[in-house]
Amino acid sequence: MTQPATQDLITVNIDGREIAVPRGTNMIEAALRLGIDVPHYCYHPKLSVAGNCRMCLVEMGMPAVDPATKAPVIDPATGRKRINWIPRPTIACSTNAVAGLHIRTTSPLVRDCREGVMEFLLVNHPLDCPICDQAGECKLQEQATGYGRGYSRYIEQKNAKPKRTLLGPRVMLDDERCILCSRCVRFCKEIAKDDVLGFTDRGSYSTLACYPGRRLENDYSLNTVDICPVGALTSTDFRFKMRVWFLRQTNSIDTGSSVGANTVVWSREGAVYRITPRQNDEVNDTWMADSGRVLYKAIRAHGRLDAVRVDGAQSALEFAVRAAAGILGVGGVAVVGSGRSSVEEQFLTRKLRDALGASASLVSRVGKGDGLLVSADRNPNVRGALVTGLVAGLPAASLDPLGAQIDSGAVKAVVSVGEDLADAGLSAAQLAKVPIVYLGTHANPTSAAARVVIPTLTVFEKSGTFVNQQFRIQKFANAVPGVAGATDDLVALARLTAAVGGPSLGGDVRSIWKQIAAEVPALAGVGYDGIPDTGLLLDGAPWAGLAFAEGPSLRFRPADPPQKEAAGRG
Amino acid sequence: MPAPEQHRLIFRHIDEPGYSTDLACYLRSGGYEVLRKSVRRRPEELVDEVKKSGLRGRGGAGFPCGVKWTLLDRKSGKPIYLIVNADESEPGTFKDRYIIHRDPHQLVEGIMITCFANRVERTFIYIRGEFPEGAKILETAIAEARAANFVGPNVLGTGYGCEIYLHRGAGAYICGEETGLIESLEGKRPYPRIKPPYFPAVLGLYQCPTIVNNVETICHVKHIADMGGDAFSKIGTPNNTGTRILCVSGHVRRPGYYEFDVGKLTMGQLLNEVCGGPLAGRKFKAVIPGGASAKVLRFGERYKGRRKVGAEMLEYDWGVEDIPMDFDSLAMVGSMGGSGGVIVMDDSVSMVEALGNINAFYSHESCGQCTPCREGSLWMKKITARMAHGGARPEDGTLLKSVADQIAGRTICAFGEACAWPTQSFVAKFGDEFAEYGRQKGRPRSDSEPELV
Amino acid sequence: MNLTPETLRKIDEVIPHYPVKRSAVLPLLHFVQEEQGYICDEAIEWIAARLEIQPINVYELVTFYPMLRRKPVGRRHIRVCRTLSCALMGGYRTCAEFQSQFNTGLGGVSPDGEVTVEFVECLASCGTAPVVMIDDRLHEHVDPARARALSQEIKAAAPAAGAR
């Protein structure tokens, strides 16, 4: 059970059990490794230590040492080292491992400390549970149940503070619930680098606030809602919509950019209610951008394609595939794939391209990276297209070359997998000139101009993988069933490929992976089920010469630019 | 035994007719001679003198000054700061006020000696906002001293340089707590820091090694540099050396400031002889010996035990009047010497209401950073306020003690103890009054009873 | 933000006292309040910009420290100590006397605009209790009779009603 204390490992003793932890580990984390819960509010592993809630108070002791010989004193009754327990309790969050450290978390003193702190926290806390969003995931509820006294002795008037204050467009503040842990203030200052929150007034009347006239509106404001241990900060989008204990959690990925922040999609009976970050210390820590949280609204947005159409008339998938095969069989086909497609979809798109003897391109989506969790590449999976060989280089800035080829007649038909060609630069005339087969989720000029429209699924309605800017392949799973009328992208692509004379492939993730593992060098030997929840780092060396657009993110440093690109980068 | 004479070491000139705050007057009485001598010595010698002197901090904690200086991290390469704590806010204390307003150069000289001893090159005096005239007086004194090269880039031509800057507070008791003071000086909300790791001697002002010393303590440093640590250590009582200024207020005939050798007079001598005893027709009921945060003593109590006197262990059996006014004795009887603020209450005072007044102070001054103090101090205030305004229940005394017990020892800074000890001690010593208080509901207050809450 | 040259000079002089600019926020707040009588929104934003910090960082302090005001006070500012020693010596009666003399409650400005009366905590002059600060001066042994006398002085020194 005990590990030898090697260079940077220090052995501590918690409740009689020993564990070796790296230097700098605090006692909340050390106890966690032993499966011991040290309750806390203000401590957060990714923020600076504040030490103000006092809930994590524990007893601390060091072995007694004979002052003359420096030898440890042994208690004759037990035969074990005598520990000098310090009468004043200490906070576990700021107590770091030192050799010989002993911690007690279950003594009468610690129990009294916890009951005391719980009682104090509840003294001015409003009885809002029946109307508070946090119920079911509220640390106050959990720790009152686990460590509180269970009854109240408070008969005075509670402090009244402003309720329902809109701190920003996405965050609502109910000040009476606030326990002044300062997590939100520290987050805004240290992580979002937007020092906009603070405490006003003093003592028990202290109140969280923005400067009047300023708002909490940075692209990370909703993380404060995630980390608020109580219901003081709530999401205006999610407020009053659903009790959390009814919601099912599904792992997913933020498709807003190539960062690939890990997320959890919360759904019930086919509807998504909210998206929150999922911890991945290699990618996004415990955070995500606000912009990624609203993406689920696309599922039911106006313009969602819900019917297979051939030449405008509603049809069935079988006929659409046959019609598409006819259109594409004339030759001179351009395949427009997507950096938003999954690795599996890109693999099948490549099969389609090969079967058609066509060229393939992606649509570029470059913006300004924020240095945190939104990178300059707003496509989540360009690297998946590189890895699968769908494309050999980065997407061109625009689809003008394709437009020219359409004009010249070199390209006689286009199949677009989820990309609006008008948005990518083609003119209405060009869209009208060639027959288009469109697979996508929402209506747009391309779907309107297309002869064959096959509605497909959003990321929330299917499973697959993306490769992020680190060349990390990460899985996402379907949270809700697809809308009626939509077809799984993999099914559509597989049928299309077979219909134009390509190989017959399975239309589901696992059977496709058998091909992928066999044919894609970067993914050789990787099994879909073997990809851990935190992703798998691939070797990006074959593409090291490409001029990727991304700058640094929270957990990403771009490789040095290749020498030959140093001058005159396009 | 009659009370000893005062020993006005710090307060020598405070009431002297014709003594003024300007440099010329200070020089006439030998001012800055000690600084002249000190800057010719090695700084380490001066630190040694202070260690030998046994000087204990006069701000409230009574921590040995020499030890505090020794804890400074002198190896980090970061600049070392001195902060002079002139935020005198402990209720019952009013000594630093007079040093600042009437003998500012004594403080300036003490500061320069302290800085020289600790190789400090920039020091701040944090003066409470409610001393605006004191701030002006100190600014003038510092400017005069700078013009005469007692302060500045080249002190007395030695090449050693140190600047003194004044920094005014704005009405917060918590700025008297050393790390709260540091946060306030840095321009932030004065939230005390967690220790570990933010011990000022290592990570203080701007995360540099810092000493925070009280005004009176620094004045003592000047006298120690003058007479030597050994001589200073012979004044007063072993482990409680030197003189200290006792501030007596409340129900005595002659309230005011009095400077004595530490431990050389008893509470009884102080209150009855020096301060003239209780007001006409009244009897002493309770006394808080060391500022409002010190535990209260009830007249009529007895304190028994054994204590070290010289080389022997002797028994003591004291009434309140017999307690020697030094740190150790007051600690032995369950209170503390604290800041030297002695608040006297006679039999016209309701202890419930007196506690209500104190609780209102602490709940108002709590910075609000940590849970027990923030919520507990206000809760205790609400209980005593409710009691005083007609809603007292017999069990409120027990409730008060229980709440206070959940605060002391559980907070970031000593404010937790400061706000809990009054409640704990008032209820412990006057539990009868707390239990009875409700039964006196509706009894009209007589003119002689002060309104306290 | 219209500050007098004298105030601006004091501000420019004090900022270099500190190795970190943010430390100057309290001195700047004092200078501005001494000139303008209180701290307005514009002052908070101006000070924040001058010290390169956020307005919330200044706002947090103005609401924390009782001596910093967001609203003007009467022409004279009467602060009565309410802490134990002064209360024991009758501080509450002293305050009641001031309030009655100017027909005003605690905080706020009296109907004639002359005074603001408020309680403050220990002013560190307990030996001469009850004590009162009127503007920057400390007055000692202020029993109700002395409070009456001081009130008369204030009223006598008030500008003539027409002159205001």
PDB file of C-alpha atoms in Angstrom, chain A residues 50-54 57 88-89 94 112-113 116 119-121 123-124 149 153-157 159 179-180 199-206, chain B residues 171-172 189 191 194 196 364-372 374-376 378-379 382-383 386 393 399 402-403 406-407 409-412 417:
ATOM      1  CA  ALA A  50      -8.110  31.470  -1.257  1.00  0.00           C
ATOM      2  CA  GLY A  51      -8.656  29.581   1.991  1.00  0.00           C
ATOM      3  CA  ASN A  52     -11.734  31.560   2.960  1.00  0.00           C
ATOM      4  CA  CYS A  53     -14.575  29.075   3.269  1.00  0.00           C
ATOM      5  CA  ARG A  54     -12.865  27.185   6.143  1.00  0.00           C
ATOM      6  CA  LEU A  57     -10.364  22.388   8.171  1.00  0.00           C
ATOM      7  CA  ARG A  88      -5.533  24.596  16.028  1.00  0.00           C
ATOM      8  CA  PRO A  89      -7.021  22.984  12.891  1.00  0.00           C
ATOM      9  CA  SER A  94      -3.233  25.146   1.570  1.00  0.00           C
ATOM     10  CA  ASP A 112     -17.343  20.277  14.986  1.00  0.00           C
ATOM     11  CA  CYS A 113     -15.496  22.573  12.577  1.00  0.00           C
ATOM     12  CA  GLY A 116     -19.867  25.123  12.581  1.00  0.00           C
ATOM     13  CA  GLU A 119     -24.245  26.398  10.258  1.00  0.00           C
ATOM     14  CA  PHE A 120     -22.632  29.751   9.502  1.00  0.00           C
ATOM     15  CA  LEU A 121     -23.099  29.337   5.764  1.00  0.00           C
ATOM     16  CA  VAL A 123     -27.416  31.446   8.664  1.00  0.00           C
ATOM     17  CA  ASN A 124     -27.958  34.052   5.948  1.00  0.00           C
ATOM     18  CA  ARG A 149     -25.692  19.514  12.175  1.00  0.00           C
ATOM     19  CA  ARG A 153     -30.548  27.577  15.860  1.00  0.00           C
ATOM     20  CA  TYR A 154     -30.869  30.878  14.024  1.00  0.00           C
ATOM     21  CA  ILE A 155     -33.899  32.958  14.874  1.00  0.00           C
ATOM     22  CA  GLU A 156     -32.718  36.412  13.794  1.00  0.00           C
ATOM     23  CA  GLN A 157     -33.525  38.169  10.527  1.00  0.00           C
ATOM     24  CA  ASN A 159     -29.546  39.620   5.467  1.00  0.00           C
ATOM     25  CA  ILE A 179     -21.260  32.295   0.044  1.00  0.00           C
ATOM     26  CA  LEU A 180     -18.449  34.683  -0.980  1.00  0.00           C
ATOM     27  CA  PHE A 199     -16.887  42.201  -3.778  1.00  0.00           C
ATOM     28  CA  THR A 200     -18.446  45.427  -2.591  1.00  0.00           C
ATOM     29  CA  ASP A 201     -19.338  46.530   0.935  1.00  0.00           C
ATOM     30  CA  ARG A 202     -17.956  44.692   3.933  1.00  0.00           C
ATOM     31  CA  GLY A 203     -18.460  41.888   6.402  1.00  0.00           C
ATOM     32  CA  SER A 204     -21.620  39.894   6.128  1.00  0.00           C
ATOM     33  CA  TYR A 205     -23.042  42.535   3.800  1.00  0.00           C
ATOM     34  CA  SER A 206     -20.346  41.853   1.215  1.00  0.00           C
TER      35      SER A 206
ATOM     36  CA  GLY B 171     -11.672  53.596   8.561  1.00  0.00           C
ATOM     37  CA  ALA B 172     -11.093  49.860   8.839  1.00  0.00           C
ATOM     38  CA  ARG B 189      -9.424  45.170  -0.176  1.00  0.00           C
ATOM     39  CA  TYR B 191      -8.357  40.814   3.339  1.00  0.00           C
ATOM     40  CA  ILE B 194      -3.468  32.861   4.843  1.00  0.00           C
ATOM     41  CA  PRO B 196       1.192  29.663   5.697  1.00  0.00           C
ATOM     42  CA  HIS B 364     -19.085  46.210  11.650  1.00  0.00           C
ATOM     43  CA  GLU B 365     -15.338  45.763  11.320  1.00  0.00           C
ATOM     44  CA  SER B 366     -15.278  42.172  10.052  1.00  0.00           C
ATOM     45  CA  CYS B 367     -13.797  42.218   6.578  1.00  0.00           C
ATOM     46  CA  GLY B 368     -16.076  39.370   5.504  1.00  0.00           C
ATOM     47  CA  GLN B 369     -13.477  37.178   3.894  1.00  0.00           C
ATOM     48  CA  CYS B 370     -13.917  33.962   5.850  1.00  0.00           C
ATOM     49  CA  THR B 371     -17.088  32.216   6.866  1.00  0.00           C
ATOM     50  CA  PRO B 372     -16.915  31.875  10.674  1.00  0.00           C
ATOM     51  CA  ARG B 374     -18.241  37.011   8.736  1.00  0.00           C
ATOM     52  CA  GLU B 375     -21.394  35.163   9.671  1.00  0.00           C
ATOM     53  CA  GLY B 376     -20.601  34.497  13.323  1.00  0.00           C
ATOM     54  CA  LEU B 378     -22.985  39.378  12.792  1.00  0.00           C
ATOM     55  CA  TRP B 379     -24.997  36.562  14.364  1.00  0.00           C
ATOM     56  CA  LYS B 382     -27.940  40.224  16.279  1.00  0.00           C
ATOM     57  CA  ILE B 383     -28.400  38.067  19.368  1.00  0.00           C
ATOM     58  CA  ARG B 386     -32.257  41.353  20.175  1.00  0.00           C
ATOM     59  CA  ARG B 393     -34.325  34.338  26.108  1.00  0.00           C
ATOM     60  CA  LEU B 399     -26.160  30.150  22.305  1.00  0.00           C
ATOM     61  CA  SER B 402     -21.647  28.191  21.285  1.00  0.00           C
ATOM     62  CA  VAL B 403     -21.455  30.538  18.318  1.00  0.00           C
ATOM     63  CA  GLN B 406     -17.280  27.970  16.421  1.00  0.00           C
ATOM     64  CA  ILE B 407     -15.291  31.043  15.421  1.00  0.00           C
ATOM     65  CA  GLY B 409      -9.324  29.082  16.025  1.00  0.00           C
ATOM     66  CA  ARG B 410     -11.135  28.498  12.759  1.00  0.00           C
ATOM     67  CA  THR B 411     -10.469  31.755  10.892  1.00  0.00           C
ATOM     68  CA  ILE B 412      -7.813  33.151   8.596  1.00  0.00           C
ATOM     69  CA  GLU B 417     -10.335  35.269  18.354  1.00  0.00           C
TER      70      GLU B 417
END
